[in-house]
Coordinates of C-alpha atoms and ligand atoms in Angstrom, one line a residue:
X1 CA 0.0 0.0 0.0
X2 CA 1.1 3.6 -0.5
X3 CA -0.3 6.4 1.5
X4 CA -2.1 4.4 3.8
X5 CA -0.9 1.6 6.6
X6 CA -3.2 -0.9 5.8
X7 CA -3.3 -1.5 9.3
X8 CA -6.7 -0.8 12.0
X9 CA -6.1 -1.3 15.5
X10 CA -8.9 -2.3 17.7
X11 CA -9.0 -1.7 21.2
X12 CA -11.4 -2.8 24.1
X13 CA -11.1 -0.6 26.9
X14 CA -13.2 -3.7 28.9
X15 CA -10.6 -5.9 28.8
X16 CA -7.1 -3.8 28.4
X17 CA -6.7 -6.2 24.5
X18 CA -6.3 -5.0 21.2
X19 CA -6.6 -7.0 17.8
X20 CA -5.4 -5.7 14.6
X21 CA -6.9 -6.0 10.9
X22 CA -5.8 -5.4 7.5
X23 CA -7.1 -2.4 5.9
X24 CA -6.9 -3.1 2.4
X25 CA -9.3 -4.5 1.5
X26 CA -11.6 -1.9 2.5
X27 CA -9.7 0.6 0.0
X28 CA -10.7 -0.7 -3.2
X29 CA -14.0 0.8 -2.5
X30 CA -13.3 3.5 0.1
X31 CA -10.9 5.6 -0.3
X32 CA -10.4 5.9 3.8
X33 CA -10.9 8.3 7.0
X34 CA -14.7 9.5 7.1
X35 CA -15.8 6.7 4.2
X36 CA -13.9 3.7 6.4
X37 CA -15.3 5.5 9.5
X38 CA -18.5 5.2 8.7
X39 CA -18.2 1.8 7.3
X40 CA -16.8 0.2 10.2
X41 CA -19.3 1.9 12.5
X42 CA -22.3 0.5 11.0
X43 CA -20.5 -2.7 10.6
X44 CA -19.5 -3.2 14.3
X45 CA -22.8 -1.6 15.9
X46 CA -26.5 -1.3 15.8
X47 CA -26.8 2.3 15.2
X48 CA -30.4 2.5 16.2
X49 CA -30.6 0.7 19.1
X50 CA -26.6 1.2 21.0
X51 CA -27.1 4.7 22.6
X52 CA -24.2 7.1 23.0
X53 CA -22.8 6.0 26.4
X54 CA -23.1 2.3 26.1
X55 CA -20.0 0.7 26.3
X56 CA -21.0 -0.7 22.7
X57 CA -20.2 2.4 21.2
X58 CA -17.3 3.0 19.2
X59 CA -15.4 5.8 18.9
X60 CA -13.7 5.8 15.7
X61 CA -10.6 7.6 14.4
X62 CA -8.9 7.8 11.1
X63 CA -6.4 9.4 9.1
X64 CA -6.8 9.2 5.0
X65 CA -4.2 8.2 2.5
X66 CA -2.6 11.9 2.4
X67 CA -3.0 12.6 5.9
X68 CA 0.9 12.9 7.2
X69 CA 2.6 13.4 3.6
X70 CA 3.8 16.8 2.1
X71 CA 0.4 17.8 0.4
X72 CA -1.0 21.1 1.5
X73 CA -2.8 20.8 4.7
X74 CA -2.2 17.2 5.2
X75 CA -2.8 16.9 8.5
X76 CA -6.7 15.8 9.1
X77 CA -7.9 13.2 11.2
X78 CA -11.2 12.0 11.3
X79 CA -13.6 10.6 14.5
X80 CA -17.0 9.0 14.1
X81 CA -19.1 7.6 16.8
X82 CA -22.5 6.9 18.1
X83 CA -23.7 11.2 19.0
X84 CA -24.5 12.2 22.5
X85 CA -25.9 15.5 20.9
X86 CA -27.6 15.1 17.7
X87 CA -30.5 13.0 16.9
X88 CA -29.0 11.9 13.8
X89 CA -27.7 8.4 15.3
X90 CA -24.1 8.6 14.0
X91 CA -21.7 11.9 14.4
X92 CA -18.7 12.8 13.4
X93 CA -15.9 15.7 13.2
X94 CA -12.4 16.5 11.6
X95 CA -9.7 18.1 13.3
X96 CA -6.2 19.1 11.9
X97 CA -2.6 19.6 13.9
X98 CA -0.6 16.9 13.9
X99 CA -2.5 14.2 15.5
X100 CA -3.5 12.4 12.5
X101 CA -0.2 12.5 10.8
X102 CA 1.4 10.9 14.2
X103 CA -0.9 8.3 14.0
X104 CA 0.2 7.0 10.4
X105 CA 3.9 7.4 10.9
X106 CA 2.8 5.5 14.5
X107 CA 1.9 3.0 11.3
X108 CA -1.9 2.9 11.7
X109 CA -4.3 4.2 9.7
X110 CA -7.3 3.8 12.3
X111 CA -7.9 3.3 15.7
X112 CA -11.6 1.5 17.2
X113 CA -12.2 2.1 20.4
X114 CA -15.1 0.0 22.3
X115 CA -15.7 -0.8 25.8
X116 CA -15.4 0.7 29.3
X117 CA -12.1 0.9 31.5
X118 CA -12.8 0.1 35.2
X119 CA -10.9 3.5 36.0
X120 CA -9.4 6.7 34.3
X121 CA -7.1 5.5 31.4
X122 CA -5.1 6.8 28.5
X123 CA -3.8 4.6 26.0
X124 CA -0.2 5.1 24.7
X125 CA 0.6 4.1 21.4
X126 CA 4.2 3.7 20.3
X127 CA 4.4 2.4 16.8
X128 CA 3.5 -1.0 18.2
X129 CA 3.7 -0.8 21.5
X130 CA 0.1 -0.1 22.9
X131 CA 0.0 0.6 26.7
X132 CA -3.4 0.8 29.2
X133 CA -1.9 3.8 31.4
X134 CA -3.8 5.0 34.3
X135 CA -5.2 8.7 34.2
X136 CA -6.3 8.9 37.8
X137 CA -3.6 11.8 38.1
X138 CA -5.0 13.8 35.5
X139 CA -8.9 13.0 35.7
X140 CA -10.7 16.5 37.0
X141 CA -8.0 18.7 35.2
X142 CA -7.9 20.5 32.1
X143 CA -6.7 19.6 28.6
X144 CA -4.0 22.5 28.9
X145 CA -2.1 21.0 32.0
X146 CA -3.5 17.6 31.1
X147 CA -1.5 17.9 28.0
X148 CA 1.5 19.5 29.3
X149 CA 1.8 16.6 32.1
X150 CA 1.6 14.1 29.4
X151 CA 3.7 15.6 26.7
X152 CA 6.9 16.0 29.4
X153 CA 5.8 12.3 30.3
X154 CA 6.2 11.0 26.9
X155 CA 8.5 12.9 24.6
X156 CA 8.1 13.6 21.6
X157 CA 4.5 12.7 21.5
X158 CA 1.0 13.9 20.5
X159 CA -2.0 13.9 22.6
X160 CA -6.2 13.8 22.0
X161 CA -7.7 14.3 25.4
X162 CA -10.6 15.3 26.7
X163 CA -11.5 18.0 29.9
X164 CA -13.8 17.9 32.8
X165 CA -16.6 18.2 30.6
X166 CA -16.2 15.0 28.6
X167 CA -15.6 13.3 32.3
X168 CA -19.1 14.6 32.8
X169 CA -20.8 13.1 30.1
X170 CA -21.6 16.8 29.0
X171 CA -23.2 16.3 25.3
X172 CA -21.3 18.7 23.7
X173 CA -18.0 18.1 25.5
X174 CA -14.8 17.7 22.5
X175 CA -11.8 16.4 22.3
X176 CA -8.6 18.6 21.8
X177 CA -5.1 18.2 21.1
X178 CA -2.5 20.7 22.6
X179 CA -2.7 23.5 19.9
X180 CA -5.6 24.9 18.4
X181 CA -7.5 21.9 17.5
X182 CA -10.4 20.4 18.6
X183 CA -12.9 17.8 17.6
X184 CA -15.6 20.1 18.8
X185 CA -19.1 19.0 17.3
X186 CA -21.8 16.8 18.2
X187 CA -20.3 15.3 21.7
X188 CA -17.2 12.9 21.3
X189 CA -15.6 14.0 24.4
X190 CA -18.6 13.1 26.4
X191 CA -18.4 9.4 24.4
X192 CA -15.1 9.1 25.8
X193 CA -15.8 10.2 29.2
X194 CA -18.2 7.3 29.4
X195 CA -15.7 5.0 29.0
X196 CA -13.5 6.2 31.4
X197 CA -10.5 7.0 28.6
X198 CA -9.2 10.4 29.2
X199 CA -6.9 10.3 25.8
X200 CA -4.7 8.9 23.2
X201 CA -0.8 9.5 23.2
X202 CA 0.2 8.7 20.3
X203 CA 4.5 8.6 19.2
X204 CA 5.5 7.3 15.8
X205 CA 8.9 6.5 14.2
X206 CA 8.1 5.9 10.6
X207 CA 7.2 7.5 7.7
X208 CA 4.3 7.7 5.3
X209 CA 5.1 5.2 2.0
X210 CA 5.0 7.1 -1.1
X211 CA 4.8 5.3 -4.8
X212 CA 7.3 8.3 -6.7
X213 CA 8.0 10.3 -4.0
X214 CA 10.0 12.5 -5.8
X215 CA 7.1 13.4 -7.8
X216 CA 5.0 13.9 -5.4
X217 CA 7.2 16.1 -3.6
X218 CA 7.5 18.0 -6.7
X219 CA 3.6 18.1 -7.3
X220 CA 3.2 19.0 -3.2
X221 CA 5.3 21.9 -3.6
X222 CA 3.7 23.0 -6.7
X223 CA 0.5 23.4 -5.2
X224 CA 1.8 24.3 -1.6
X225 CA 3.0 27.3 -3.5
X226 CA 0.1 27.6 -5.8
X227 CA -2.1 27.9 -2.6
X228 CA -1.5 31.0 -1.6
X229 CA -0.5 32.8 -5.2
X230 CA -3.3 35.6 -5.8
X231 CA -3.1 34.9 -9.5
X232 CA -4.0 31.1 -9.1
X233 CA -7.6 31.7 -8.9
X234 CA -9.6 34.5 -7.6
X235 CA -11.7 32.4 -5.4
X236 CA -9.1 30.4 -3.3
X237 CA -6.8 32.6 -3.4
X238 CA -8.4 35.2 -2.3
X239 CA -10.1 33.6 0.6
X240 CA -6.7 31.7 1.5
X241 CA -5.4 35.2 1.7
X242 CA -8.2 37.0 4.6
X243 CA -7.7 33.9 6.4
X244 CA -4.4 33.7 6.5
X245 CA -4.1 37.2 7.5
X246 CA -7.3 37.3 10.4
X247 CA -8.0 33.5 10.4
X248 CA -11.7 32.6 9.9
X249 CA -12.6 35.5 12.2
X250 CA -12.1 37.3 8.6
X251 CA -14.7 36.2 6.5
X252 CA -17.7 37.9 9.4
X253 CA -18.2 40.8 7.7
X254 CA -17.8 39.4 4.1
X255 CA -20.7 36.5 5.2
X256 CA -22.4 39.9 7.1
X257 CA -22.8 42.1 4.2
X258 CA -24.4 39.3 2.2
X259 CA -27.2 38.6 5.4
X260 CA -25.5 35.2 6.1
X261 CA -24.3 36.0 9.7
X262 CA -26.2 35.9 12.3
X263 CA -27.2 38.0 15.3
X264 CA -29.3 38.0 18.4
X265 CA -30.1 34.3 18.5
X266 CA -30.3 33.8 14.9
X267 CA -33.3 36.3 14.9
X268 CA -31.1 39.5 12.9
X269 CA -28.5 39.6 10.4
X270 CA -26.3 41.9 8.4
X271 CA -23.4 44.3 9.8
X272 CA -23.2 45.0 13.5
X273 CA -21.4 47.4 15.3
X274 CA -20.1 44.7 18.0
X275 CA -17.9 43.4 14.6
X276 CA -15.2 46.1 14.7
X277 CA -13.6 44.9 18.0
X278 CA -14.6 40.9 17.5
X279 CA -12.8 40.9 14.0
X280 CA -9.7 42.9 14.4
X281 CA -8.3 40.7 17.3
X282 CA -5.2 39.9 15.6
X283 CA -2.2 42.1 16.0
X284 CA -3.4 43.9 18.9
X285 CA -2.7 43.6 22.5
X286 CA -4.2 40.0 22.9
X287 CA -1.9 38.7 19.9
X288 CA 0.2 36.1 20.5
X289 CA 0.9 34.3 17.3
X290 CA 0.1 32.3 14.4
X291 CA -0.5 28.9 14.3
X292 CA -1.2 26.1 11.2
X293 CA -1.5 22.8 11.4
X294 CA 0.5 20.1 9.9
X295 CA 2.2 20.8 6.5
X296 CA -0.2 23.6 5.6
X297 CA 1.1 27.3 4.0
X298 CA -3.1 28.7 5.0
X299 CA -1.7 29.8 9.0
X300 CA -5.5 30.1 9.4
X301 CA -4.7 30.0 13.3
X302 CA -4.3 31.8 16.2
X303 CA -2.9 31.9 19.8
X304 CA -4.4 34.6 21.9
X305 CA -3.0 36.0 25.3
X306 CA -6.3 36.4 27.9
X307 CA -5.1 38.2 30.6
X308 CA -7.0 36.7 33.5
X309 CA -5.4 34.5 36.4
X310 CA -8.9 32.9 36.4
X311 CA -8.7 31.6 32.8
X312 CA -5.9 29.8 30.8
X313 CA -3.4 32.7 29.8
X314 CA -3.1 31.8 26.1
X315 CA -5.4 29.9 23.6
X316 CA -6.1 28.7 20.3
X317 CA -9.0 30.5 18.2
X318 CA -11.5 31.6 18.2
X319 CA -12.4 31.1 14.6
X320 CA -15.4 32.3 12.7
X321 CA -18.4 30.5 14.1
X322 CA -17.2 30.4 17.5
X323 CA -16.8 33.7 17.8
X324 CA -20.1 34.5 16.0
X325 CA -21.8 32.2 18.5
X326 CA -20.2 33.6 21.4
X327 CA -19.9 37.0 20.7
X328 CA -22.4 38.0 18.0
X329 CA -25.4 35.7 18.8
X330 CA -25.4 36.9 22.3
X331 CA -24.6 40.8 21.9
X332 CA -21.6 40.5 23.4
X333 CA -19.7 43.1 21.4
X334 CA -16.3 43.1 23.9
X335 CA -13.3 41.0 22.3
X336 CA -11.8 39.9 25.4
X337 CA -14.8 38.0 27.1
X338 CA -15.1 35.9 23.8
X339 CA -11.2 35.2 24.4
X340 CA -12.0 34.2 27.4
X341 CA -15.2 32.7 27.1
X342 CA -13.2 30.6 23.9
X343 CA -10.1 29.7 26.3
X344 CA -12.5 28.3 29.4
X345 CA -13.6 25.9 26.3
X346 CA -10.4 25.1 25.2
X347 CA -9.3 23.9 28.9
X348 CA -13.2 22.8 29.8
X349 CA -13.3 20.6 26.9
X350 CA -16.4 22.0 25.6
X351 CA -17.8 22.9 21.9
X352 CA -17.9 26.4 21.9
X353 CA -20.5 26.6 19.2
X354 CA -23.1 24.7 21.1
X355 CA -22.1 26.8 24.1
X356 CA -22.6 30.4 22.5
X357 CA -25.9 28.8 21.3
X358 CA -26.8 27.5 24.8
X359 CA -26.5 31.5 26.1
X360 CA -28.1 33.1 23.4
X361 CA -31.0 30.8 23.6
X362 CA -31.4 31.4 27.3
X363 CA -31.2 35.3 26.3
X364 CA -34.3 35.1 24.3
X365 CA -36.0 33.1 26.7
X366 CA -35.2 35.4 29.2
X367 CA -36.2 38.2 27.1
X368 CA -39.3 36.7 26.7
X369 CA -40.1 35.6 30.3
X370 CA -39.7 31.4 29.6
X371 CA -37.4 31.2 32.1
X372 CA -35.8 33.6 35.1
X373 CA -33.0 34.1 37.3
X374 CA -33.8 31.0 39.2
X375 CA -33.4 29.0 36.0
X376 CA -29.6 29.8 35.9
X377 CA -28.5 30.1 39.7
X378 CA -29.1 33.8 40.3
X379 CA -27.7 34.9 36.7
X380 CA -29.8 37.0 35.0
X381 CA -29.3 35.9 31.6
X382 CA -29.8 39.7 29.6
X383 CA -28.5 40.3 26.2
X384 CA -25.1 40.8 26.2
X385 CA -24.1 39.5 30.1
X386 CA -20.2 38.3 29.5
X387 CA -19.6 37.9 32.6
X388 CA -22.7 36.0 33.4
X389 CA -21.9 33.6 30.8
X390 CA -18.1 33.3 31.8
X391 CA -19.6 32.6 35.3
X392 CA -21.6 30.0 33.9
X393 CA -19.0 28.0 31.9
X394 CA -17.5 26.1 34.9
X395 CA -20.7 25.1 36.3
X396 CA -22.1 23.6 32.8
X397 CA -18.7 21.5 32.7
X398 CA -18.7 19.9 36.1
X399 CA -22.9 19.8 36.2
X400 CA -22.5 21.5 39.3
X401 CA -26.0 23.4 40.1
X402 CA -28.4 24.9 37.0
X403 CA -25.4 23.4 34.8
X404 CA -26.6 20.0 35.6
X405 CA -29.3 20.6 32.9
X406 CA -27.5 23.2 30.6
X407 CA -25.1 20.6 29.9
X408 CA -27.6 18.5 28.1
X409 CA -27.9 21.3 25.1
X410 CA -30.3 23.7 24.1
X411 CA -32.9 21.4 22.2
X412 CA -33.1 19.0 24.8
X413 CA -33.9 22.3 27.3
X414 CA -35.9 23.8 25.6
X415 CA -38.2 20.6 25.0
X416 CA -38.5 20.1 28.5
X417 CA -39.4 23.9 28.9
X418 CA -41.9 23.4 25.8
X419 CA -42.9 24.6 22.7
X420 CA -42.5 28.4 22.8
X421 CA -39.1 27.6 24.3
X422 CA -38.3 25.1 21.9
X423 CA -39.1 28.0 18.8
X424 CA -36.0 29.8 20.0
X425 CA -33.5 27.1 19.4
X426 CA -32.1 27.1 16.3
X427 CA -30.4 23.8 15.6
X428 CA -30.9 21.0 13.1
X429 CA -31.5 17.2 14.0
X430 CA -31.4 18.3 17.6
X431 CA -28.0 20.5 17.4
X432 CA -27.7 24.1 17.3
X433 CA -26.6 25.4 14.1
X434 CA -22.6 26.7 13.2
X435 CA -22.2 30.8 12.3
X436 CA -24.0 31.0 8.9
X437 CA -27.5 32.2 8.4
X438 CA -28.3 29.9 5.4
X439 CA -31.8 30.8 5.0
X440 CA -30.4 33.5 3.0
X441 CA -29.0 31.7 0.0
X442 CA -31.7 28.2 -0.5
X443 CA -29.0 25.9 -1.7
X444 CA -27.0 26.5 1.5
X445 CA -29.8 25.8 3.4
X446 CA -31.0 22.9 1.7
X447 CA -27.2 20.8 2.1
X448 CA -27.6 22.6 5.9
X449 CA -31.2 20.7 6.6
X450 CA -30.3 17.5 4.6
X451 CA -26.7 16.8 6.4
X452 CA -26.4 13.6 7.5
X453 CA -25.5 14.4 10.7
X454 CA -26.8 17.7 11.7
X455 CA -26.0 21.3 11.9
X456 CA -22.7 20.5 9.4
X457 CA -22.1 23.1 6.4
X458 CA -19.0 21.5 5.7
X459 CA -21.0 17.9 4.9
X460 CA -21.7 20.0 1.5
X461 CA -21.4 23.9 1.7
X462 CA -22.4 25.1 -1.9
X463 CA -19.4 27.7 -2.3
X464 CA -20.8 28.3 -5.6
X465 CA -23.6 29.7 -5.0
X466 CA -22.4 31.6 -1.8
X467 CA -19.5 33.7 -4.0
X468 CA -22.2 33.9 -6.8
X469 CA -20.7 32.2 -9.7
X470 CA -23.8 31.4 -12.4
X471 CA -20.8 30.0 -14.7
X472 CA -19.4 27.3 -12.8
X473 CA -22.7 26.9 -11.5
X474 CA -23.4 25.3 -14.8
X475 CA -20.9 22.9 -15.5
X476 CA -21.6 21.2 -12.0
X477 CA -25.3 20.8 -12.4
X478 CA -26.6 21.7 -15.6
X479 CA -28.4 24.9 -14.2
X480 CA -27.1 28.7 -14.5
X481 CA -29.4 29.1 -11.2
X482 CA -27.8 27.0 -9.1
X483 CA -25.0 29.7 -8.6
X484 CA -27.7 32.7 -7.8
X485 CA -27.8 33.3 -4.7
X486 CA -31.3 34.6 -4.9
X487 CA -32.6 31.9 -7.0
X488 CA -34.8 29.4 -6.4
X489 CA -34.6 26.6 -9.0
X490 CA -35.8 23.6 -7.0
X491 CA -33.5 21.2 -9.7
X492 CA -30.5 23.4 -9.8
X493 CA -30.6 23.8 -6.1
X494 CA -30.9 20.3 -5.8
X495 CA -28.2 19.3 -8.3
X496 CA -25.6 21.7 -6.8
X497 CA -26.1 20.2 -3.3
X498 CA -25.7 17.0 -4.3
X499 CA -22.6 17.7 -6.3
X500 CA -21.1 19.3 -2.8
X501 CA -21.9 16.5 -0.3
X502 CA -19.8 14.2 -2.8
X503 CA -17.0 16.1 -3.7
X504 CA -17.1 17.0 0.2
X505 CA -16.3 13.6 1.3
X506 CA -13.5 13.7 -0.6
X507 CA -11.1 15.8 1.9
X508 CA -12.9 14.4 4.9
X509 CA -11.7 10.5 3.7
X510 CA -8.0 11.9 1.8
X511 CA -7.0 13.4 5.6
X512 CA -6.9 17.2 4.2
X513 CA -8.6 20.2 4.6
X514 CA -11.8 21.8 3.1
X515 CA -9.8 25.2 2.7
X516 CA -7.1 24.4 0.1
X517 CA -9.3 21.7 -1.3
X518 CA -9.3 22.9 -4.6
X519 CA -5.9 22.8 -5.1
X520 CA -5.7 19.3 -4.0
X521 CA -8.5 18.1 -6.4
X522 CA -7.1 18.9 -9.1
X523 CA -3.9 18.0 -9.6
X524 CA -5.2 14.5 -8.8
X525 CA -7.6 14.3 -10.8
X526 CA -5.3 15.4 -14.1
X527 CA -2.8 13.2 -12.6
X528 CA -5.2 10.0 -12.2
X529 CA -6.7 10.5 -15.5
X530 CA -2.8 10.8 -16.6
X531 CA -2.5 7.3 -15.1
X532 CA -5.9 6.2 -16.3
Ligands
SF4_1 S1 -6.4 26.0 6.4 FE1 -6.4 26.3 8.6 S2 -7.6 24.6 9.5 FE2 -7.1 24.1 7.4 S3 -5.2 22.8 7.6 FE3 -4.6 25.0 7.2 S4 -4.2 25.9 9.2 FE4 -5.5 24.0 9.5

């Protein structure tokens, strides 16, 4: 095999074993990391029937034939597992650094986790050596000094761990590595917590096989360089550029000028004043430095100094739809309570998306007189209350008081509180929605209500239409409309949205990211139909 191991290991937390299996057969009709994730889930478990937290539920991870090489943004790892938060059975996320890449030159392309350790555990995997290690010294703290602890204790290594709020089963708890990546949606952390595994530390020695590798090393650099060229193509280029410059933070008030960021609870949109100070975070006094993850030239990310003893002094992010969640949704207009509000996530362990969703629905049902102070512990939850929320955070993590019942999400609140309460939540299959307003532009929308897991526009975002081009709309479906924004052609909407969840599974299952994926598709395409 080239680019992938060909090698799955298998663990059972239940009984401290592990098996191995061969890969490659699977590859001949999957190309790897989300498509073998998902395959392997619904061949091991009964989707319908295993619920999150039974110790039948496996949390999968796996890196894709690129992931670890020297193509741009190689670095992508991908987890799929029975959800804690959405209703859509399965979950999954994607995160970048260098966790993934560890794993392959660790010489695995996957790694299934079942069962249920008797006590706190991290496994240590060291090419292949795989070690049960106990984690009752680290259970209760956060990923920061979690990850520090661990990454003195083992050299050289990589770490996926999860914080007091995946210990505490909260549903939207993630799973982190030590820079500014997380596996933030739909509740992994909290899957992990329930089986008493507080991480993966992971140390390879070996490299990733590669048929020509001189040609491919001459073909990476091509389009390594070609990535962030402004005459390459408009589009990428362009956007590559404002993100590499303000990270995802840049594109708010390019999204807000076209109605496609929301504020106040999803209930406004357009340009807000609040955006000056929430966008222009980098290079000012809460700078620290950029950040990218493995073998990508984008730098999309960002360390940020909060100056609080209460909070972790320096953290990854925020990035565009955590910061609209946290800062825009809510009114909260003032840069360094979202830094802050961002870093208690980092360390917590929580999805700051479904967290900023969490406060602005309470806002509005506070606004509206669904709920009082008494519903959150003496906090009056008013439009715009930082510190109210930053006082909040702690408690939602550890369940301790009103956070007990925040931790189970806003749809599952807001059922209990009923239907008026249930109008102000804003989520799809059950979880709360990432920074765009789609109900602006119908194809966006349409791939937003029909992803398979919920709440995803990366499971099919129709860029097309969003940066309004009718021409390319065309060749992909057939339909000049598909690309108008305004339009809409029920066919051509259709079309387009199908053509974007395929080619969208593509990055997911190669182990690269969505943002340079254009320049990864193709080359390899002329070069397979070269080969072809
Ligand atoms: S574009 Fe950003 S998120 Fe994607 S691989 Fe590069 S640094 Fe990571």
């Amino acid at each position: 095999m080239y680019g992938s191991t060909g090698k799955l290991l298998s663990i059972d937390l239940s009984t401290k074993s592990y098996t191995t299996e061969d890969t490659r057969p699977y590859f001949k009709e999957y190309l790897g990391g989300r498509a073998l994730n998902h395959i392997l889930l619904f061949r091991d478990t009964d989707v319908a029937r295993v619920s999150p937290f039974d110790p039948k539920n496996e949390i999968i991870f796996s890196a894709g034939p690129l992931c670890g090489t020297t193509w741009p943004s190689a670095g992508r790892l991908h987890a799929t597992f029975i959800a804690p938060l959405p209703y859509s059975g399965w979950g999954d996320s994607n995160i970048g650094g260098a966790i993934g890449p560890e794993l392959k030159f660790a010489g695995w392309d996957t790694v299934v986790i079942k069962g249920k350790a008797k006590k706190p555990t991290y496994i240590y995997i060291e090419d292949e050596r795989i070690e049960f290690k106990s984690a009752n010294d680290l259970w209760g703290k956060g990923v920061d000094e979690s990850n520090s602890i661990l990454r003195k204790r083992h050299s050289g290594s990589q770490a996926l761990l999860i914080g007091p709020a995946g210990e505490n089963r909260v549903r939207f708890a993630s799973i982190r590595t030590h820079r500014s990546n997380s596996l933030g949606r739909c509740g992994g952390g909290a899957v992990m917590g329930s089986k008493y595994l507080k991480g993966l530390v992971i140390k390879g020695s070996t490299g990733v096989k590669i048929y020509d590798p001189e040609k491919f090393l001459d073909l990476s650099m091509k389009c390594q360089m070609d990535l962030m060229d402004p005459n390459f193509g408009p589009l990428h280029s362009q956007s590559n550029a404002i993100i590499s410059q303000h990270g995802t933070a840049g594109f708010t008030s390019i999204f807000a000028r076209k109605g496609m960021t929301p504020l106040k609870n999803w209930s406004q949109c357009g340009i807000w004043a609040g955006d000056v100070e929430l966008t222009e975070m980098r290079g000012d006094k809460w700078w620290k430095r950029q950040d990218a993850c493995y073998s990508c030239p984008v730098h999309c990310l960002g360390a940020y100094k909060v100056e609080d003893n209460k909070s972790p002094s320096s953290s990854g992010g925020p990035g565009y739809d955590s910061l609209v969640a946290l800062g825009r949704n809510c009114l909260e207009p003032r840069a360094k309570i979202v830094l802050k509000l961002n870093a208690m996530c980092n360390d917590l362990g929580l999805d700051p998306v479904e967290l900023g969703n969490s406060f602005s629905t309470m806002m509005e049902w506070y606004e509206k007189g669904i709920i009082d102070e008494k519903f959150t512990d003496g906090v009056p939850m008013k439009w715009g209350n930082g510190e109210g929320m930053l006082e909040l955070v702690a408690k939602i993590a550890t369940r301790k008081g009103c956070g007990n019942k925040l931790a189970e999400g806003p749809y599952r609140v807001g059922k209990e509180l009923g239907k008026e309460a249930l109008k102000c939540v804003y989520h799809q299959k059950g979880m709360c929605a990432p920074g765009l307003e789609t109900r602006s532009a119908i194809g966006s929308m349409l791939a937003s209500a029909l992803s398979p897991r919920g709440s995803h526009h990366l499971s099919g975002f129709p860029t097309t239409e969003l940066f309004n081009s009718p021409s390319v709309a065309t060749r992909i479906s057939g339909f000049r409309e598909a690309g108008d924004i305004r339009s809409y052609h029920p066919e051509a909407k259709a079309r387009l949205v199908q053509f974007y969840e395929n080619l969208f599974e593509l990055p997911d299952s190669m182990g690269i990211c969505k943002y340079p994926l254009k320049h990864s598709i193709m080359p390899l395409v002329k070069n397979l139909q070269k080969m072809n």
